mmCIF file of N, CA and C in Angstrom:
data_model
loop_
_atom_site.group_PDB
_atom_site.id
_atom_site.type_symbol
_atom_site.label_atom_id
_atom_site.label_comp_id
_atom_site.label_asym_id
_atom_site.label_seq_id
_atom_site.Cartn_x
_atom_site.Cartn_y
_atom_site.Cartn_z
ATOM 1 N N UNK A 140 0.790 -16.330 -18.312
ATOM 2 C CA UNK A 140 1.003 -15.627 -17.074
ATOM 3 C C UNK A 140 -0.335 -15.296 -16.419
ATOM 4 N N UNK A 141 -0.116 -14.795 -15.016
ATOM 5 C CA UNK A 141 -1.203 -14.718 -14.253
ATOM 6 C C UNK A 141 -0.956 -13.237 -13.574
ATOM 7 N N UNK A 142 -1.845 -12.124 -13.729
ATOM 8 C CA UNK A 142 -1.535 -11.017 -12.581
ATOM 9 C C UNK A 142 -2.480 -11.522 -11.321
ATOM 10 N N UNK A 143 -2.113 -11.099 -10.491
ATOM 11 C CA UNK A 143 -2.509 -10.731 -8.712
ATOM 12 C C UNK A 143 -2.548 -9.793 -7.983
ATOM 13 N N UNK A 144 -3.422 -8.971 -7.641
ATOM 14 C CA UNK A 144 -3.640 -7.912 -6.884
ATOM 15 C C UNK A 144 -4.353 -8.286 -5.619
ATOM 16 N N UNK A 145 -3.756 -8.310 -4.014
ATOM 17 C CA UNK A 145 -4.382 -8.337 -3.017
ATOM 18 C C UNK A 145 -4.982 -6.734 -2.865
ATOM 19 N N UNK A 146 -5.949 -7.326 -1.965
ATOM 20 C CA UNK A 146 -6.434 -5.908 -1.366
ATOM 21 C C UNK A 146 -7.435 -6.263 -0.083
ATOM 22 N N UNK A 147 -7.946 -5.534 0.532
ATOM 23 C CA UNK A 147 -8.681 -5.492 2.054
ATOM 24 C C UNK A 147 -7.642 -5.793 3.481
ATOM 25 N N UNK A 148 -6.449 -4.984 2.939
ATOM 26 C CA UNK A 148 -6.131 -4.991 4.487
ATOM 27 C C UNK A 148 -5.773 -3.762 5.201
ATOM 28 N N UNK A 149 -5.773 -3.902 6.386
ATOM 29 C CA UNK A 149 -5.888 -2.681 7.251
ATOM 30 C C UNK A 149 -5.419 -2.869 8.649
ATOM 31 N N UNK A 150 -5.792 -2.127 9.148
ATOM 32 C CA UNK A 150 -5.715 -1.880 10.982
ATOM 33 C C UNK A 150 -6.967 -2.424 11.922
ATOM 34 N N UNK A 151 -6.878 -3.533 12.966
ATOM 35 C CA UNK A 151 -7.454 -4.101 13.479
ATOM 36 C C UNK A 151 -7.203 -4.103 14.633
ATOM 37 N N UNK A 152 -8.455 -3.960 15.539
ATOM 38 C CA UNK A 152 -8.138 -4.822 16.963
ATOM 39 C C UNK A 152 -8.324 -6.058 17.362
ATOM 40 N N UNK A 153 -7.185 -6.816 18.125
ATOM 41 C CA UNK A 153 -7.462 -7.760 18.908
ATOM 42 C C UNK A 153 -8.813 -8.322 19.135
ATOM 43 N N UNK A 154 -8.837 -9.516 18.032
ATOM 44 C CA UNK A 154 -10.381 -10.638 18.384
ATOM 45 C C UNK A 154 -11.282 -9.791 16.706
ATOM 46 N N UNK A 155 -11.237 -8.361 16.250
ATOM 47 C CA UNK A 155 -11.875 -8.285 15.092
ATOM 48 C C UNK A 155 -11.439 -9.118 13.739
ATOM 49 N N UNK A 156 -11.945 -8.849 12.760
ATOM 50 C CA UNK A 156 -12.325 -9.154 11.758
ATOM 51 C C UNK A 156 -11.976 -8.590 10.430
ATOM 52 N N UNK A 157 -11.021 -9.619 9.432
ATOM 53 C CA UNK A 157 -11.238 -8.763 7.654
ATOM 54 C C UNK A 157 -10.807 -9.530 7.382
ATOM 55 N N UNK A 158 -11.408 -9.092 5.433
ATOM 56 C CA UNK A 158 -11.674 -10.151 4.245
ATOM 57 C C UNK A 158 -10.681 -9.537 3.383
ATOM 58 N N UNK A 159 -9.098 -10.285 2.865
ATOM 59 C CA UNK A 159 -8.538 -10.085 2.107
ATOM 60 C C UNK A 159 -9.103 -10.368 0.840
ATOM 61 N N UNK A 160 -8.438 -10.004 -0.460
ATOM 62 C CA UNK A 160 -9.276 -10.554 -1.462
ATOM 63 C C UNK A 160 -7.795 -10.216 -2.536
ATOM 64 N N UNK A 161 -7.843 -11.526 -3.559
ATOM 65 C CA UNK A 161 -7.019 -11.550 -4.260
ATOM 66 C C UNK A 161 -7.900 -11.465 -5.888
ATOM 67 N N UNK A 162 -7.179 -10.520 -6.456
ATOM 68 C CA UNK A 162 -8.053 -10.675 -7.785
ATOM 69 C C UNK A 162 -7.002 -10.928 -9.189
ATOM 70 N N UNK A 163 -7.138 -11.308 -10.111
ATOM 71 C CA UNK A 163 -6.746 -12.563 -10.753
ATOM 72 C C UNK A 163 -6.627 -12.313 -12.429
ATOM 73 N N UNK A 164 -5.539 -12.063 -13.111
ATOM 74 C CA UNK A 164 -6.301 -12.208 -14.496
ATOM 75 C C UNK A 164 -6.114 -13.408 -15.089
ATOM 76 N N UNK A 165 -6.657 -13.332 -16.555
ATOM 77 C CA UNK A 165 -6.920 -14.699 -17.321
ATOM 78 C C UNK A 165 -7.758 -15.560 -16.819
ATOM 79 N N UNK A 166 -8.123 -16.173 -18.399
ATOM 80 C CA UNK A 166 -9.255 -17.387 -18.635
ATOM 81 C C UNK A 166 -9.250 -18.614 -18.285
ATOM 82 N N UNK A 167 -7.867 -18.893 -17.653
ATOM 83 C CA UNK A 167 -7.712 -20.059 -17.350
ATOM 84 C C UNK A 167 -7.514 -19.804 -15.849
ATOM 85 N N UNK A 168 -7.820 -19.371 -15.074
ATOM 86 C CA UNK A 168 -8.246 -18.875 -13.437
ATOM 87 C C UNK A 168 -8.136 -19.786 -12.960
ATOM 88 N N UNK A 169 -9.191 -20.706 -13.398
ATOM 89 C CA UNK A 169 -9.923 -22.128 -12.405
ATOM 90 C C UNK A 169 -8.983 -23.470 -12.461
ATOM 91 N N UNK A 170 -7.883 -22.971 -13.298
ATOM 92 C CA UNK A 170 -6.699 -24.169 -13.742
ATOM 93 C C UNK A 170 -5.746 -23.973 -12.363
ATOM 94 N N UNK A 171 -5.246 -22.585 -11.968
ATOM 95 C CA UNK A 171 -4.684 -22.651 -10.435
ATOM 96 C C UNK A 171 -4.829 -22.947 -9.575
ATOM 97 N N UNK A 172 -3.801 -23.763 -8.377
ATOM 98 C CA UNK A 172 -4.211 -23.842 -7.164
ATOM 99 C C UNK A 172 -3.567 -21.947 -6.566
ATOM 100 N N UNK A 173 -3.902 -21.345 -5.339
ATOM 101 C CA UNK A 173 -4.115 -20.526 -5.017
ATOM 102 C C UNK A 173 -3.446 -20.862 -3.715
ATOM 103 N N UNK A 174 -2.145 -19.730 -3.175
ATOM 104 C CA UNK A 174 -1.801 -19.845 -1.843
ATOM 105 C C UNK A 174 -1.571 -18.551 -1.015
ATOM 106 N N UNK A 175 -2.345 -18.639 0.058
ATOM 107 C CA UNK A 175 -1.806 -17.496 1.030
ATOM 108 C C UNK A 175 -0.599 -17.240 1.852
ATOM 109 N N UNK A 176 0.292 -16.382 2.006
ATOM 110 C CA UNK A 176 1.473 -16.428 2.450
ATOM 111 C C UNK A 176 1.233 -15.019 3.145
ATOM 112 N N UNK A 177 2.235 -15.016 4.291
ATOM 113 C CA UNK A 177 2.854 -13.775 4.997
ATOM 114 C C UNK A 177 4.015 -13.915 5.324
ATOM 115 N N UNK A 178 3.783 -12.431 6.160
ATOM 116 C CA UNK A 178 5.736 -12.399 6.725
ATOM 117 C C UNK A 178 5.820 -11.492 7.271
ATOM 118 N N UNK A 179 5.618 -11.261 8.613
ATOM 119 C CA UNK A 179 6.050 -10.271 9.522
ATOM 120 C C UNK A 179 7.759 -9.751 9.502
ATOM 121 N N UNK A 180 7.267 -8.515 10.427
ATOM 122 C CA UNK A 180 8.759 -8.308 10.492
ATOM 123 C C UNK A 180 10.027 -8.742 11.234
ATOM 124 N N UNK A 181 11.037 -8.832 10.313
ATOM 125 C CA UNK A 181 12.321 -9.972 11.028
ATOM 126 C C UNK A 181 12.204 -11.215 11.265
ATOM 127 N N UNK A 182 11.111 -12.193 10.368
ATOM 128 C CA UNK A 182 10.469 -13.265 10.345
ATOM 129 C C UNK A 182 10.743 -13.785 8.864
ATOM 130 N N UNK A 183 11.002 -15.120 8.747
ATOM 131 C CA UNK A 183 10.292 -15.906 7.594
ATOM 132 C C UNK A 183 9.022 -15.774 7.044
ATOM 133 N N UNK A 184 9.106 -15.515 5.768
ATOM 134 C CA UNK A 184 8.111 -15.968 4.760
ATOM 135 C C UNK A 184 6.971 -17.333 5.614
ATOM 136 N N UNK A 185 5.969 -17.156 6.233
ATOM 137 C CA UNK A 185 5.242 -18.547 6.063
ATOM 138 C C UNK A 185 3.871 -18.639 5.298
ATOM 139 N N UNK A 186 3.568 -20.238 5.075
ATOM 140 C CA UNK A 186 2.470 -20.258 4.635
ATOM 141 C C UNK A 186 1.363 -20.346 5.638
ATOM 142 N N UNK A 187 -0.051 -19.838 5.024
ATOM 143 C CA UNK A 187 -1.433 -19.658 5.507
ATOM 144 C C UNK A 187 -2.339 -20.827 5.057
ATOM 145 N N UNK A 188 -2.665 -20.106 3.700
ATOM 146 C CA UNK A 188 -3.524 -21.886 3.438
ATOM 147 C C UNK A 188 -3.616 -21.519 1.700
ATOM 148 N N UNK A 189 -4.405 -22.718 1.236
ATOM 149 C CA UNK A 189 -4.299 -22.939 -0.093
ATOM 150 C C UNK A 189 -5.652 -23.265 -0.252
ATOM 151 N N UNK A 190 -6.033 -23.221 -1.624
ATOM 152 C CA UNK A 190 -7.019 -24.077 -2.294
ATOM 153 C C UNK A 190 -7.046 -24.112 -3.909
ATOM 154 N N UNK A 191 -7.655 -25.200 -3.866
ATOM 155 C CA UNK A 191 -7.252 -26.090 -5.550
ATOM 156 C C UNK A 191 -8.417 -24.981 -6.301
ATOM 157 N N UNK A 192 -7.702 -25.090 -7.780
ATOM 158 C CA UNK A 192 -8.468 -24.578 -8.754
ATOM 159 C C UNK A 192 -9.648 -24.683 -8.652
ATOM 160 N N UNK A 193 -10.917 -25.630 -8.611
ATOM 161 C CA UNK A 193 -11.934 -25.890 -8.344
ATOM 162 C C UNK A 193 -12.661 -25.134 -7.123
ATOM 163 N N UNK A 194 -11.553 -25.239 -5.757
ATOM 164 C CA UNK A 194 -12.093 -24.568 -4.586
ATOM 165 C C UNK A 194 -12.859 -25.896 -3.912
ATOM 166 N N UNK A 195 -12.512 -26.935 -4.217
ATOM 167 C CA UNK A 195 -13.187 -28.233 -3.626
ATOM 168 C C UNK A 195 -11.952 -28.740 -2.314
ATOM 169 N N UNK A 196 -10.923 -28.481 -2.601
ATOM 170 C CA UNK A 196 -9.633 -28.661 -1.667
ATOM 171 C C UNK A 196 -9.133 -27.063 -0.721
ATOM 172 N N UNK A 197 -8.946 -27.422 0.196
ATOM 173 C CA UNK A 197 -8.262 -26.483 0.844
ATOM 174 C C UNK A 197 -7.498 -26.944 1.882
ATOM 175 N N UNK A 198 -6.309 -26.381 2.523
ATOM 176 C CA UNK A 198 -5.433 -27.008 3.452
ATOM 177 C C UNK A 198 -5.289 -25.488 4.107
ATOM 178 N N UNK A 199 -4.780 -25.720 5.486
ATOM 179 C CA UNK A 199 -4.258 -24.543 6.296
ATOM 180 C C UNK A 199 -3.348 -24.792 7.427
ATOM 181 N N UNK A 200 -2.303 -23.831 7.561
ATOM 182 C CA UNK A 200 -1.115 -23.429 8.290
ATOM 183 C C UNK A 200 -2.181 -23.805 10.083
ATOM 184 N N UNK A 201 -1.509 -24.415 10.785
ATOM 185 C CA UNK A 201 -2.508 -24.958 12.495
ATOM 186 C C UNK A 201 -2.301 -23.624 13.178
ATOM 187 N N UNK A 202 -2.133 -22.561 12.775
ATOM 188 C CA UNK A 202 -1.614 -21.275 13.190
ATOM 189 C C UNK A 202 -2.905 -20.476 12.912
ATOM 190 N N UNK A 203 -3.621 -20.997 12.039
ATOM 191 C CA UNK A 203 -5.049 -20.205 11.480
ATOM 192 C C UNK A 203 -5.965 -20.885 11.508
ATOM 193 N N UNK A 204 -5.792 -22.370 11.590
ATOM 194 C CA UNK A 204 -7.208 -23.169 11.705
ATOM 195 C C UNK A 204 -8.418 -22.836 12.573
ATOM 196 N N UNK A 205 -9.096 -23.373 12.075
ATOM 197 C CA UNK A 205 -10.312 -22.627 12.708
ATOM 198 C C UNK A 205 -10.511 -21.371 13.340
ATOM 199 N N UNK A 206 -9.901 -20.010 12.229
ATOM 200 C CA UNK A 206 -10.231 -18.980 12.228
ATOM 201 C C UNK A 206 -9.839 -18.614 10.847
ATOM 202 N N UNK A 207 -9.387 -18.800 10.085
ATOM 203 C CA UNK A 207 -9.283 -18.289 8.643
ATOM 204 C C UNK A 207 -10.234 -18.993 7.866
ATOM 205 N N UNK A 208 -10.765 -18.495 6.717
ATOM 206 C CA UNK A 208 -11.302 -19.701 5.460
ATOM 207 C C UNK A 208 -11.005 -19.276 4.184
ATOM 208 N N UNK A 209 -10.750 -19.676 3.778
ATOM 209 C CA UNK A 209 -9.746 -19.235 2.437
ATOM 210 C C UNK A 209 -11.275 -19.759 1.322
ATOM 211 N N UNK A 210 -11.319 -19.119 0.557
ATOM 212 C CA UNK A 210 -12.656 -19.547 -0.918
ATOM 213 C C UNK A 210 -12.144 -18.753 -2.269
ATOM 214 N N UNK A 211 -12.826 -19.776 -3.121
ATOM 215 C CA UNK A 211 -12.236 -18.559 -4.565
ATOM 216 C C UNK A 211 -13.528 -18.228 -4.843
ATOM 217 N N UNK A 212 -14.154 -17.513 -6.116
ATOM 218 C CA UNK A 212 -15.031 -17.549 -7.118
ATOM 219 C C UNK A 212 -14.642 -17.226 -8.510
ATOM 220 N N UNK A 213 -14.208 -18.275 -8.793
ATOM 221 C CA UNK A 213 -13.685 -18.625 -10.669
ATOM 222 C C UNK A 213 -14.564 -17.715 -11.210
ATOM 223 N N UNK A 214 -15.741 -17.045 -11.382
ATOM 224 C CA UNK A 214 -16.394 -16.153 -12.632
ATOM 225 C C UNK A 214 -15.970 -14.991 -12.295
ATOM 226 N N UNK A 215 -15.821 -14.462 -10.711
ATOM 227 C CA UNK A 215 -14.904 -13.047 -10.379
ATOM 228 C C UNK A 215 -12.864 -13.350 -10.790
ATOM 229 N N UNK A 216 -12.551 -14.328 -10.971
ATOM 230 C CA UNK A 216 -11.149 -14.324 -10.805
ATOM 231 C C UNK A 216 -10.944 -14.205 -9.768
ATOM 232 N N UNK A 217 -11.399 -14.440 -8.065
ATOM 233 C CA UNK A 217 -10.849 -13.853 -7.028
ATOM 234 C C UNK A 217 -10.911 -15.100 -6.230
ATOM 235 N N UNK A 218 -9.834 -15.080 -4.982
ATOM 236 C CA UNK A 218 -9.601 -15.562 -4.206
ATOM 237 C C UNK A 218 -9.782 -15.087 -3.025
ATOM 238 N N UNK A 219 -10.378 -15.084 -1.675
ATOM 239 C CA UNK A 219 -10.899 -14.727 -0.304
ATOM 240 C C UNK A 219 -10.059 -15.246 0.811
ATOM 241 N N UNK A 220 -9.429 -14.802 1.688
ATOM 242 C CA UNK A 220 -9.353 -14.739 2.792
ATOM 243 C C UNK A 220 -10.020 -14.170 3.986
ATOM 244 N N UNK A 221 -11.063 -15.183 4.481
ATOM 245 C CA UNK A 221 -11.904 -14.247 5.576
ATOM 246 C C UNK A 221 -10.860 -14.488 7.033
ATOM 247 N N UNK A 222 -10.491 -13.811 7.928
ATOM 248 C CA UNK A 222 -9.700 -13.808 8.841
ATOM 249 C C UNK A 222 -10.652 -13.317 9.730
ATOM 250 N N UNK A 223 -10.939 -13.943 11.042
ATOM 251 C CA UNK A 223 -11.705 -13.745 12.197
ATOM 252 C C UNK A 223 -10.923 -13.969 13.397
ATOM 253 N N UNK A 224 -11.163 -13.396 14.705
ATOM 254 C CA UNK A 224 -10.721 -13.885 15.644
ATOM 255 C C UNK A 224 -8.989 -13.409 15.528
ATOM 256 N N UNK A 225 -8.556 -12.340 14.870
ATOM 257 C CA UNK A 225 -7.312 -11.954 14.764
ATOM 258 C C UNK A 225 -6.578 -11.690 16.359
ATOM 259 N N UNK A 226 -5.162 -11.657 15.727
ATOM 260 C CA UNK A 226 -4.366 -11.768 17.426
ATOM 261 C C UNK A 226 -3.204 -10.571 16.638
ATOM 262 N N UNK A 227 -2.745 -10.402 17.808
ATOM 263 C CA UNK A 227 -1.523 -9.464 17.289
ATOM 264 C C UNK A 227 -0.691 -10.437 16.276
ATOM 265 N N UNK A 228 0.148 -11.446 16.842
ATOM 266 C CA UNK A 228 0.662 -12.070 16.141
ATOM 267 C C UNK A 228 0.448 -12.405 14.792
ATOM 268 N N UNK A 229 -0.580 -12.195 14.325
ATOM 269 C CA UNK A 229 -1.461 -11.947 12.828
ATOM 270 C C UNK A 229 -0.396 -11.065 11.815
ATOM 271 N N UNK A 230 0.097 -10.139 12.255
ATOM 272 C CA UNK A 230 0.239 -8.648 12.455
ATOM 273 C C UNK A 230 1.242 -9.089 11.044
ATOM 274 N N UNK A 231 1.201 -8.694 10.093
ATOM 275 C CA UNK A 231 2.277 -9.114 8.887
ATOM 276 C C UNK A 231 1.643 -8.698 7.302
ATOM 277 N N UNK A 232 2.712 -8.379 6.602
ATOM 278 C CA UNK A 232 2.198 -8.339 4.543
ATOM 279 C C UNK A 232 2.187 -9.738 4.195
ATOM 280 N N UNK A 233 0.506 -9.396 3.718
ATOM 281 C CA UNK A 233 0.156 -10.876 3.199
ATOM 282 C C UNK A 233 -0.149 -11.018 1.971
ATOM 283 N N UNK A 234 0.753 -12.036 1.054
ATOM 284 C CA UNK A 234 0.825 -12.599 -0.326
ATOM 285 C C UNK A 234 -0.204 -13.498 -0.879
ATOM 286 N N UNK A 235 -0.877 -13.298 -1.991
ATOM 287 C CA UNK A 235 -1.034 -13.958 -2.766
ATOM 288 C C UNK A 235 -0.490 -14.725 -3.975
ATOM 289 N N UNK A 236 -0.558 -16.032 -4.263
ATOM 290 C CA UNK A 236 0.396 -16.598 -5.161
ATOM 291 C C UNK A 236 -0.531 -17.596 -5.501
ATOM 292 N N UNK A 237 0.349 -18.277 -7.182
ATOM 293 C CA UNK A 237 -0.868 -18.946 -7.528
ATOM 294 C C UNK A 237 0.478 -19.828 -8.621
ATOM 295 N N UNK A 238 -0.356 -21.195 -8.725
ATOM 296 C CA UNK A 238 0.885 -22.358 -9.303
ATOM 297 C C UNK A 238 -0.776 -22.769 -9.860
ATOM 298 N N UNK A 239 -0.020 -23.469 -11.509
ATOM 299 C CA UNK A 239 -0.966 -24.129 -12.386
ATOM 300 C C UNK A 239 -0.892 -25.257 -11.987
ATOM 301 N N UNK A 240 -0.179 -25.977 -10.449
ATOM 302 C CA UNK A 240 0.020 -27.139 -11.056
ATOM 303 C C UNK A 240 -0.614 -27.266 -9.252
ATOM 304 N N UNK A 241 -0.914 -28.622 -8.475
ATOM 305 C CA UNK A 241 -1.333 -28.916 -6.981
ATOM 306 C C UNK A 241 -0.747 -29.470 -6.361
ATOM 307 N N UNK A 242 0.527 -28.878 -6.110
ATOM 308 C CA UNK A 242 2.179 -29.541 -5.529
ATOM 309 C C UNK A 242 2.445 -28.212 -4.906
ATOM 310 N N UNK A 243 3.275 -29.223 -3.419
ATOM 311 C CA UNK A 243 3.732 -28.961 -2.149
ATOM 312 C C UNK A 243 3.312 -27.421 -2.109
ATOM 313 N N UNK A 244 2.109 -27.290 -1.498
ATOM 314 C CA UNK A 244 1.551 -26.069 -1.322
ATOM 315 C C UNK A 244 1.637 -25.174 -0.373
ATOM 316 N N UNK A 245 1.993 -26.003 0.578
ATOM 317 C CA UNK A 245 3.208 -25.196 1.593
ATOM 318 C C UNK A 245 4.712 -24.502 1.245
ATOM 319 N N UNK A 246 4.695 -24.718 0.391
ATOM 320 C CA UNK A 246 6.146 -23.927 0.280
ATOM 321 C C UNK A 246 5.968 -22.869 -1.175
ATOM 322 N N UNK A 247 6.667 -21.139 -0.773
ATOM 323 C CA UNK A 247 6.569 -20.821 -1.299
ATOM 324 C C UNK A 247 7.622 -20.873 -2.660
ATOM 325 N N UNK A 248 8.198 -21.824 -2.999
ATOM 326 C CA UNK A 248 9.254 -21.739 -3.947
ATOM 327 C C UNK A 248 8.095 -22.640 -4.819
ATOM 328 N N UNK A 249 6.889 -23.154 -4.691
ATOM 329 C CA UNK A 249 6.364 -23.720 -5.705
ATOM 330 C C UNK A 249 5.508 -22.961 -5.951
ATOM 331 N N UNK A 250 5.126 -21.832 -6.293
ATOM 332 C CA UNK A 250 4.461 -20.567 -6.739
ATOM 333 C C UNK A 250 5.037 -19.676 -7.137
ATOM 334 N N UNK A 251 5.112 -19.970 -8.875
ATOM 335 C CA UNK A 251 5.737 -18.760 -10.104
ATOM 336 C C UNK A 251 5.024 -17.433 -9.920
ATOM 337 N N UNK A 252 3.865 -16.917 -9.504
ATOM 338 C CA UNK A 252 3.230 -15.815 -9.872
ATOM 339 C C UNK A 252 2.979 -15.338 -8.449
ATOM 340 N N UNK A 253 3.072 -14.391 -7.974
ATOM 341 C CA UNK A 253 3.029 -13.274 -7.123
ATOM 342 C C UNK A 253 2.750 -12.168 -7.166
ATOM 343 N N UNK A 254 1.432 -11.741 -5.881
ATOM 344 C CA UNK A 254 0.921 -10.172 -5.843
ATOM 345 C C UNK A 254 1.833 -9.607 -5.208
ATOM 346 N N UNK A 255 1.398 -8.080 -4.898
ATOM 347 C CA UNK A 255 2.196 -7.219 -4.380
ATOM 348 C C UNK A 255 2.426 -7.233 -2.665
ATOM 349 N N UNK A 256 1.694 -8.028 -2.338
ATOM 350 C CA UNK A 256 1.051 -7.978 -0.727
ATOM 351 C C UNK A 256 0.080 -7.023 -0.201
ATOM 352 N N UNK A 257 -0.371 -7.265 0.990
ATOM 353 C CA UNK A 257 -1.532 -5.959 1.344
ATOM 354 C C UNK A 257 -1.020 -6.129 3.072
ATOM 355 N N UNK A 258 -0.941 -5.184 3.606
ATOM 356 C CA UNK A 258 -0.571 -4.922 5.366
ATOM 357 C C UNK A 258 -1.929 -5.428 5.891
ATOM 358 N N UNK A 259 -1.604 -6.165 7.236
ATOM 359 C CA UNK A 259 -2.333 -6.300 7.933
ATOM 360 C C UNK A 259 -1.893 -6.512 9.299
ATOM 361 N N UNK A 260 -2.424 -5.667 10.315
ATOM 362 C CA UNK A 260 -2.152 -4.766 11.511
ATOM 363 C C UNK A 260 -3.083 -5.366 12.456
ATOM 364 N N UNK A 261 -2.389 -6.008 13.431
ATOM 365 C CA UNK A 261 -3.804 -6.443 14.638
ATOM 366 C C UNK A 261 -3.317 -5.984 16.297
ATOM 367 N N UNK A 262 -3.437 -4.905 16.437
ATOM 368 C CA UNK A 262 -3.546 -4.114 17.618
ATOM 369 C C UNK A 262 -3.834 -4.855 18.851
ATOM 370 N N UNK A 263 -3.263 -4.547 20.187
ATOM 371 C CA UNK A 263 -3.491 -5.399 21.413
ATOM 372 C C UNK A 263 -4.831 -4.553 22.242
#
């Protein structure tokens, strides 16, 4: 098994800036791929972006491209979400999840292990 704890989210304005951060237990860390998920309210579950155990792969939701960057660092156990350039529509609890294996990473039914989520608020 794997625990997950997000944390760094908060209240933002329109066009600012924050760094989620997912932290991770166990020795075998660097064996997961890693996925970001949200879900506003009265909305579907969607995905954000991913990256492979290594942190050499990453993919992202065209909803965040070129304003999110998702990074791990395997010796912290942690996973990063830097989010820039936020919009209201941002505005949602965002998941961390993590699969041993590097299949269909868009969908959250292929990710056994799940954090608690952390709020994140982007003001007009």
């Amino acid at each position: 098994q794997v625990q997950m704890v997000e944390s760094g989210g908060g209240l933002v304005q329109a066009g600012g800036s924050l760094r989620l951060s997912c932290a991770a237990s166990g020795r075998t860390f660097s064996g997961y791929a890693v996925g970001w998920f949200r879900q506003a309210p009265g909305k579907e579950r969607e995905f954000v972006a991913a990256i492979s155990g290594s942190g050499g792969f990453t993919i992202y939701a065209d909803s965040v491209k070129g304003r999110f960057t998702i990074s791990r660092d395997n010796t912290e156990n942690t996973v990063y979400l830097q989010m820039i350039t936020l919009r209201p529509e941002d505005t949602a609890v965002y998941y961390c999840a993590a699969q041993i294996f590097t299949q269909s990473l868009m969908r959250s039914d292929a990710y056994p292990y799940w954090g608690q989520g952390t709020q994140v608020t982007v003001s007009s």
